[in-house]
Amino acid sequence: MVDLSAVKFDERGLVPAIVQDITSGQVLMLAYMNRESLEKTIASGTSWFWSRSRQELWNKGASSGNIQKVKEIRYDCDGDALLLKVEQTGPACHTGEKSCFYRSLISEPANPGAEIISELYALLRSRIENQPEGSYVAKITAGNGDRALQKVVEEAGEMIIAGKNGDREEIIYESADLLFHLLVCLAKMEIPPEEVYQELARRRK
């Protein structure tokens, strides 16, 4: 059993738990845990919380199917807050939004980072599975997907030319083209970006 002595539960026996998508870094929700729900989370590998309104334990996604596979649990410097890093299935919010924090009081444009990669991959998988008429992705991934692989070679060549030209905007545009078609190939092969992230993480050691 994991030693929970570092976790400081409040007078109600609760500790706030922030849930974060381990791939994109997006904050998904805030809930509360008591000792039992924390222990069940550790034992089961999926998130369990304590409902303050219903006064009962609840397993996230038990009814909706939007489960959270817990990959890491951290606690803050004071030990009175938890951070759960999860693999989220479906939306985290009961409204159907991906994150419960979908509304802003103030907002500045942000770099979408890995989040846009995950969203694009999901869209590409949908195009490949459903093959909608007129879809470019459906067209180049039809059959064995050789056309998609050829596009990666073509785009890599255009990226090399852009690099030789030294045109910053051209390099950015061609890089996006190359990454897009590489992602198409990964989607065709059913290799999620997370597995590539893991390989990159191994290479930084």
mmCIF file of C-alpha atoms in Angstrom:
data_model
loop_
_atom_site.group_PDB
_atom_site.id
_atom_site.type_symbol
_atom_site.label_atom_id
_atom_site.label_comp_id
_atom_site.label_asym_id
_atom_site.label_seq_id
_atom_site.Cartn_x
_atom_site.Cartn_y
_atom_site.Cartn_z
ATOM 1 C CA MET A 1 0.000 0.000 0.000
ATOM 2 C CA VAL A 2 1.224 3.482 -0.876
ATOM 3 C CA ASP A 3 2.161 5.670 2.101
ATOM 4 C CA LEU A 4 -0.403 8.488 2.235
ATOM 5 C CA SER A 5 1.059 10.212 5.286
ATOM 6 C CA ALA A 6 2.268 13.169 3.165
ATOM 7 C CA VAL A 7 -1.303 13.967 2.072
ATOM 8 C CA LYS A 8 -3.071 16.433 4.373
ATOM 9 C CA PHE A 9 -6.829 15.958 4.386
ATOM 10 C CA ASP A 10 -8.887 18.885 5.672
ATOM 11 C CA GLU A 11 -11.278 18.874 8.631
ATOM 12 C CA ARG A 12 -13.870 17.143 6.439
ATOM 13 C CA GLY A 13 -11.375 14.451 5.481
ATOM 14 C CA LEU A 14 -11.061 15.807 1.938
ATOM 15 C CA VAL A 15 -8.294 16.995 -0.354
ATOM 16 C CA PRO A 16 -8.807 18.834 -3.689
ATOM 17 C CA ALA A 17 -7.655 16.895 -6.753
ATOM 18 C CA ILE A 18 -6.819 18.641 -10.018
ATOM 19 C CA VAL A 19 -7.108 16.351 -13.049
ATOM 20 C CA GLN A 20 -4.809 16.991 -16.028
ATOM 21 C CA ASP A 21 -4.598 15.326 -19.434
ATOM 22 C CA ILE A 22 -1.179 13.669 -19.451
ATOM 23 C CA THR A 23 -0.778 14.120 -23.202
ATOM 24 C CA SER A 24 -1.885 17.689 -23.829
ATOM 25 C CA GLY A 25 -1.346 19.143 -20.351
ATOM 26 C CA GLN A 26 -4.898 20.529 -20.405
ATOM 27 C CA VAL A 27 -6.558 20.880 -16.986
ATOM 28 C CA LEU A 28 -9.723 18.799 -17.198
ATOM 29 C CA MET A 29 -11.511 19.168 -13.879
ATOM 30 C CA LEU A 30 -11.342 19.701 -10.139
ATOM 31 C CA ALA A 31 -12.879 17.237 -7.695
ATOM 32 C CA TYR A 32 -12.366 16.097 -4.105
ATOM 33 C CA MET A 33 -10.939 12.918 -2.656
ATOM 34 C CA ASN A 34 -11.094 11.354 0.759
ATOM 35 C CA ARG A 35 -8.705 8.654 1.899
ATOM 36 C CA GLU A 36 -10.924 5.833 0.638
ATOM 37 C CA SER A 37 -11.357 7.303 -2.851
ATOM 38 C CA LEU A 38 -7.623 7.956 -3.102
ATOM 39 C CA GLU A 39 -6.876 4.384 -2.090
ATOM 40 C CA LYS A 40 -9.407 3.040 -4.614
ATOM 41 C CA THR A 41 -7.853 5.223 -7.319
ATOM 42 C CA ILE A 42 -4.398 3.844 -6.592
ATOM 43 C CA ALA A 43 -5.670 0.261 -6.444
ATOM 44 C CA SER A 44 -7.871 0.382 -9.557
ATOM 45 C CA GLY A 45 -5.880 2.710 -11.808
ATOM 46 C CA THR A 46 -8.985 4.783 -12.569
ATOM 47 C CA SER A 47 -10.112 7.926 -10.790
ATOM 48 C CA TRP A 48 -12.457 7.812 -7.783
ATOM 49 C CA PHE A 49 -13.730 10.883 -5.980
ATOM 50 C CA TRP A 50 -15.949 11.897 -3.073
ATOM 51 C CA SER A 51 -19.166 13.679 -3.961
ATOM 52 C CA ARG A 52 -19.789 16.459 -1.454
ATOM 53 C CA SER A 53 -23.385 16.878 -2.617
ATOM 54 C CA ARG A 54 -24.357 13.189 -2.627
ATOM 55 C CA GLN A 55 -22.021 12.219 0.204
ATOM 56 C CA GLU A 56 -20.790 9.136 -1.604
ATOM 57 C CA LEU A 57 -17.880 7.765 -3.608
ATOM 58 C CA TRP A 58 -18.061 7.964 -7.385
ATOM 59 C CA ASN A 59 -15.953 6.433 -10.123
ATOM 60 C CA LYS A 60 -15.423 8.893 -12.970
ATOM 61 C CA GLY A 61 -16.922 7.505 -16.191
ATOM 62 C CA ALA A 62 -18.686 4.551 -14.567
ATOM 63 C CA SER A 63 -21.979 5.518 -16.195
ATOM 64 C CA SER A 64 -20.827 7.666 -19.161
ATOM 65 C CA GLY A 65 -17.844 5.561 -20.211
ATOM 66 C CA ASN A 66 -15.604 8.648 -20.028
ATOM 67 C CA ILE A 67 -13.116 6.989 -17.721
ATOM 68 C CA GLN A 68 -9.802 8.394 -16.571
ATOM 69 C CA LYS A 69 -6.804 6.054 -16.501
ATOM 70 C CA VAL A 70 -4.550 7.490 -13.820
ATOM 71 C CA LYS A 71 -0.896 7.485 -14.842
ATOM 72 C CA GLU A 72 0.590 9.631 -12.088
ATOM 73 C CA ILE A 73 -0.474 11.246 -8.823
ATOM 74 C CA ARG A 74 1.476 14.186 -7.396
ATOM 75 C CA TYR A 75 0.959 16.252 -4.272
ATOM 76 C CA ASP A 76 1.893 19.908 -3.814
ATOM 77 C CA CYS A 77 4.548 21.425 -1.537
ATOM 78 C CA ASP A 78 2.121 21.634 1.411
ATOM 79 C CA GLY A 79 0.606 18.217 0.786
ATOM 80 C CA ASP A 80 -2.908 19.664 0.752
ATOM 81 C CA ALA A 81 -3.688 19.344 -2.969
ATOM 82 C CA LEU A 82 -3.305 16.514 -5.482
ATOM 83 C CA LEU A 83 -2.569 16.483 -9.203
ATOM 84 C CA LEU A 84 -3.801 13.484 -11.194
ATOM 85 C CA LYS A 85 -2.289 13.003 -14.643
ATOM 86 C CA VAL A 86 -4.668 10.878 -16.668
ATOM 87 C CA GLU A 87 -5.505 9.401 -20.039
ATOM 88 C CA GLN A 88 -9.014 10.738 -20.607
ATOM 89 C CA THR A 89 -11.595 8.808 -22.603
ATOM 90 C CA GLY A 90 -14.164 11.158 -24.125
ATOM 91 C CA PRO A 91 -15.065 14.505 -22.548
ATOM 92 C CA ALA A 92 -14.214 15.108 -18.895
ATOM 93 C CA CYS A 93 -17.084 17.534 -18.263
ATOM 94 C CA HIS A 94 -20.700 16.436 -17.766
ATOM 95 C CA THR A 95 -21.718 19.175 -20.247
ATOM 96 C CA GLY A 96 -19.936 17.315 -23.023
ATOM 97 C CA GLU A 97 -17.011 19.734 -23.101
ATOM 98 C CA LYS A 98 -13.532 18.223 -23.059
ATOM 99 C CA SER A 99 -12.612 20.202 -19.948
ATOM 100 C CA CYS A 100 -14.754 21.624 -17.158
ATOM 101 C CA PHE A 101 -12.739 24.847 -17.584
ATOM 102 C CA TYR A 102 -14.215 25.805 -20.954
ATOM 103 C CA ARG A 103 -15.303 29.335 -19.977
ATOM 104 C CA SER A 104 -13.001 32.336 -19.541
ATOM 105 C CA LEU A 105 -13.034 35.419 -17.345
ATOM 106 C CA ILE A 106 -9.975 36.759 -19.154
ATOM 107 C CA SER A 107 -8.095 35.136 -21.990
ATOM 108 C CA GLU A 108 -5.042 35.709 -24.172
ATOM 109 C CA PRO A 109 -4.144 33.667 -27.274
ATOM 110 C CA ALA A 110 -2.124 30.601 -26.315
ATOM 111 C CA ASN A 111 0.031 28.159 -28.219
ATOM 112 C CA PRO A 112 -2.122 25.021 -28.604
ATOM 113 C CA GLY A 113 0.935 22.769 -28.341
ATOM 114 C CA ALA A 114 0.354 19.020 -28.019
ATOM 115 C CA GLU A 115 -3.380 19.554 -27.567
ATOM 116 C CA ILE A 116 -3.888 20.362 -31.252
ATOM 117 C CA ILE A 117 -1.961 17.214 -32.209
ATOM 118 C CA SER A 118 -4.324 15.041 -30.140
ATOM 119 C CA GLU A 119 -7.409 16.790 -31.521
ATOM 120 C CA LEU A 120 -6.174 16.504 -35.107
ATOM 121 C CA TYR A 121 -5.296 12.826 -34.656
ATOM 122 C CA ALA A 122 -8.836 12.111 -33.413
ATOM 123 C CA LEU A 123 -10.274 13.927 -36.433
ATOM 124 C CA LEU A 124 -8.014 12.014 -38.819
ATOM 125 C CA ARG A 125 -9.014 8.692 -37.277
ATOM 126 C CA SER A 126 -12.650 9.646 -37.814
ATOM 127 C CA ARG A 127 -12.011 10.495 -41.471
ATOM 128 C CA ILE A 128 -10.171 7.222 -42.038
ATOM 129 C CA GLU A 129 -12.824 5.091 -40.325
ATOM 130 C CA ASN A 130 -15.861 6.791 -41.874
ATOM 131 C CA GLN A 131 -14.393 7.645 -45.302
ATOM 132 C CA PRO A 132 -16.674 10.659 -45.934
ATOM 133 C CA GLU A 133 -17.175 11.592 -49.573
ATOM 134 C CA GLY A 134 -14.860 14.356 -50.745
ATOM 135 C CA SER A 135 -12.452 13.976 -47.820
ATOM 136 C CA TYR A 136 -8.792 14.494 -48.768
ATOM 137 C CA VAL A 137 -7.668 12.321 -45.856
ATOM 138 C CA ALA A 138 -10.060 9.533 -46.839
ATOM 139 C CA LYS A 139 -8.725 9.672 -50.392
ATOM 140 C CA ILE A 140 -5.010 9.391 -49.591
ATOM 141 C CA THR A 141 -5.515 6.703 -46.932
ATOM 142 C CA ALA A 142 -7.770 4.462 -49.037
ATOM 143 C CA GLY A 143 -6.533 0.911 -49.520
ATOM 144 C CA ASN A 144 -3.081 0.246 -48.099
ATOM 145 C CA GLY A 145 -2.370 3.950 -47.562
ATOM 146 C CA ASP A 146 0.618 4.093 -49.911
ATOM 147 C CA ARG A 147 -0.493 7.520 -51.149
ATOM 148 C CA ALA A 148 -0.251 8.912 -47.622
ATOM 149 C CA LEU A 149 3.275 7.547 -47.272
ATOM 150 C CA GLN A 150 4.236 9.084 -50.627
ATOM 151 C CA LYS A 151 2.922 12.449 -49.419
ATOM 152 C CA VAL A 152 5.300 12.317 -46.423
ATOM 153 C CA VAL A 153 8.222 11.873 -48.841
ATOM 154 C CA GLU A 154 6.959 14.733 -51.025
ATOM 155 C CA GLU A 155 6.436 17.072 -48.087
ATOM 156 C CA ALA A 156 9.854 16.212 -46.652
ATOM 157 C CA GLY A 157 11.390 17.241 -49.968
ATOM 158 C CA GLU A 158 9.487 20.534 -49.944
ATOM 159 C CA MET A 159 10.649 21.128 -46.381
ATOM 160 C CA ILE A 160 14.261 20.643 -47.486
ATOM 161 C CA ILE A 161 13.800 23.187 -50.296
ATOM 162 C CA ALA A 162 12.229 25.664 -47.864
ATOM 163 C CA GLY A 163 15.153 25.193 -45.509
ATOM 164 C CA LYS A 164 17.650 25.804 -48.292
ATOM 165 C CA ASN A 165 15.765 28.954 -49.286
ATOM 166 C CA GLY A 166 15.903 30.215 -45.703
ATOM 167 C CA ASP A 167 12.380 31.652 -45.877
ATOM 168 C CA ARG A 168 10.983 31.542 -42.334
ATOM 169 C CA GLU A 169 7.304 31.618 -43.333
ATOM 170 C CA GLU A 170 7.855 28.963 -45.996
ATOM 171 C CA ILE A 171 9.659 26.744 -43.480
ATOM 172 C CA ILE A 172 6.769 27.048 -41.013
ATOM 173 C CA TYR A 173 4.187 26.284 -43.723
ATOM 174 C CA GLU A 174 6.070 23.272 -45.086
ATOM 175 C CA SER A 175 6.770 21.995 -41.562
ATOM 176 C CA ALA A 176 3.030 22.038 -40.872
ATOM 177 C CA ASP A 177 2.415 20.160 -44.143
ATOM 178 C CA LEU A 178 4.998 17.539 -43.216
ATOM 179 C CA LEU A 179 3.683 17.099 -39.676
ATOM 180 C CA PHE A 180 0.101 16.883 -40.952
ATOM 181 C CA HIS A 181 0.873 14.089 -43.410
ATOM 182 C CA LEU A 182 3.038 12.266 -40.889
ATOM 183 C CA LEU A 183 0.075 12.389 -38.504
ATOM 184 C CA VAL A 184 -2.171 11.041 -41.273
ATOM 185 C CA CYS A 185 0.160 8.043 -41.610
ATOM 186 C CA LEU A 186 0.175 7.469 -37.863
ATOM 187 C CA ALA A 187 -3.620 7.607 -37.834
ATOM 188 C CA LYS A 188 -3.792 5.115 -40.709
ATOM 189 C CA MET A 189 -1.498 2.769 -38.770
ATOM 190 C CA GLU A 190 -3.481 3.386 -35.555
ATOM 191 C CA ILE A 191 -0.401 4.631 -33.705
ATOM 192 C CA PRO A 192 -1.466 7.410 -31.285
ATOM 193 C CA PRO A 193 0.827 10.439 -30.853
ATOM 194 C CA GLU A 194 1.302 9.487 -27.189
ATOM 195 C CA GLU A 195 3.491 6.563 -28.242
ATOM 196 C CA VAL A 196 5.717 8.930 -30.213
ATOM 197 C CA TYR A 197 5.871 11.288 -27.201
ATOM 198 C CA GLN A 198 7.002 8.354 -25.069
ATOM 199 C CA GLU A 199 9.761 7.517 -27.533
ATOM 200 C CA LEU A 200 10.889 11.154 -27.563
ATOM 201 C CA ALA A 201 10.907 11.156 -23.766
ATOM 202 C CA ARG A 202 13.228 8.150 -23.760
ATOM 203 C CA ARG A 203 15.641 10.002 -26.029
ATOM 204 C CA ARG A 204 16.078 12.958 -23.686
ATOM 205 C CA LYS A 205 17.843 10.815 -21.084
#
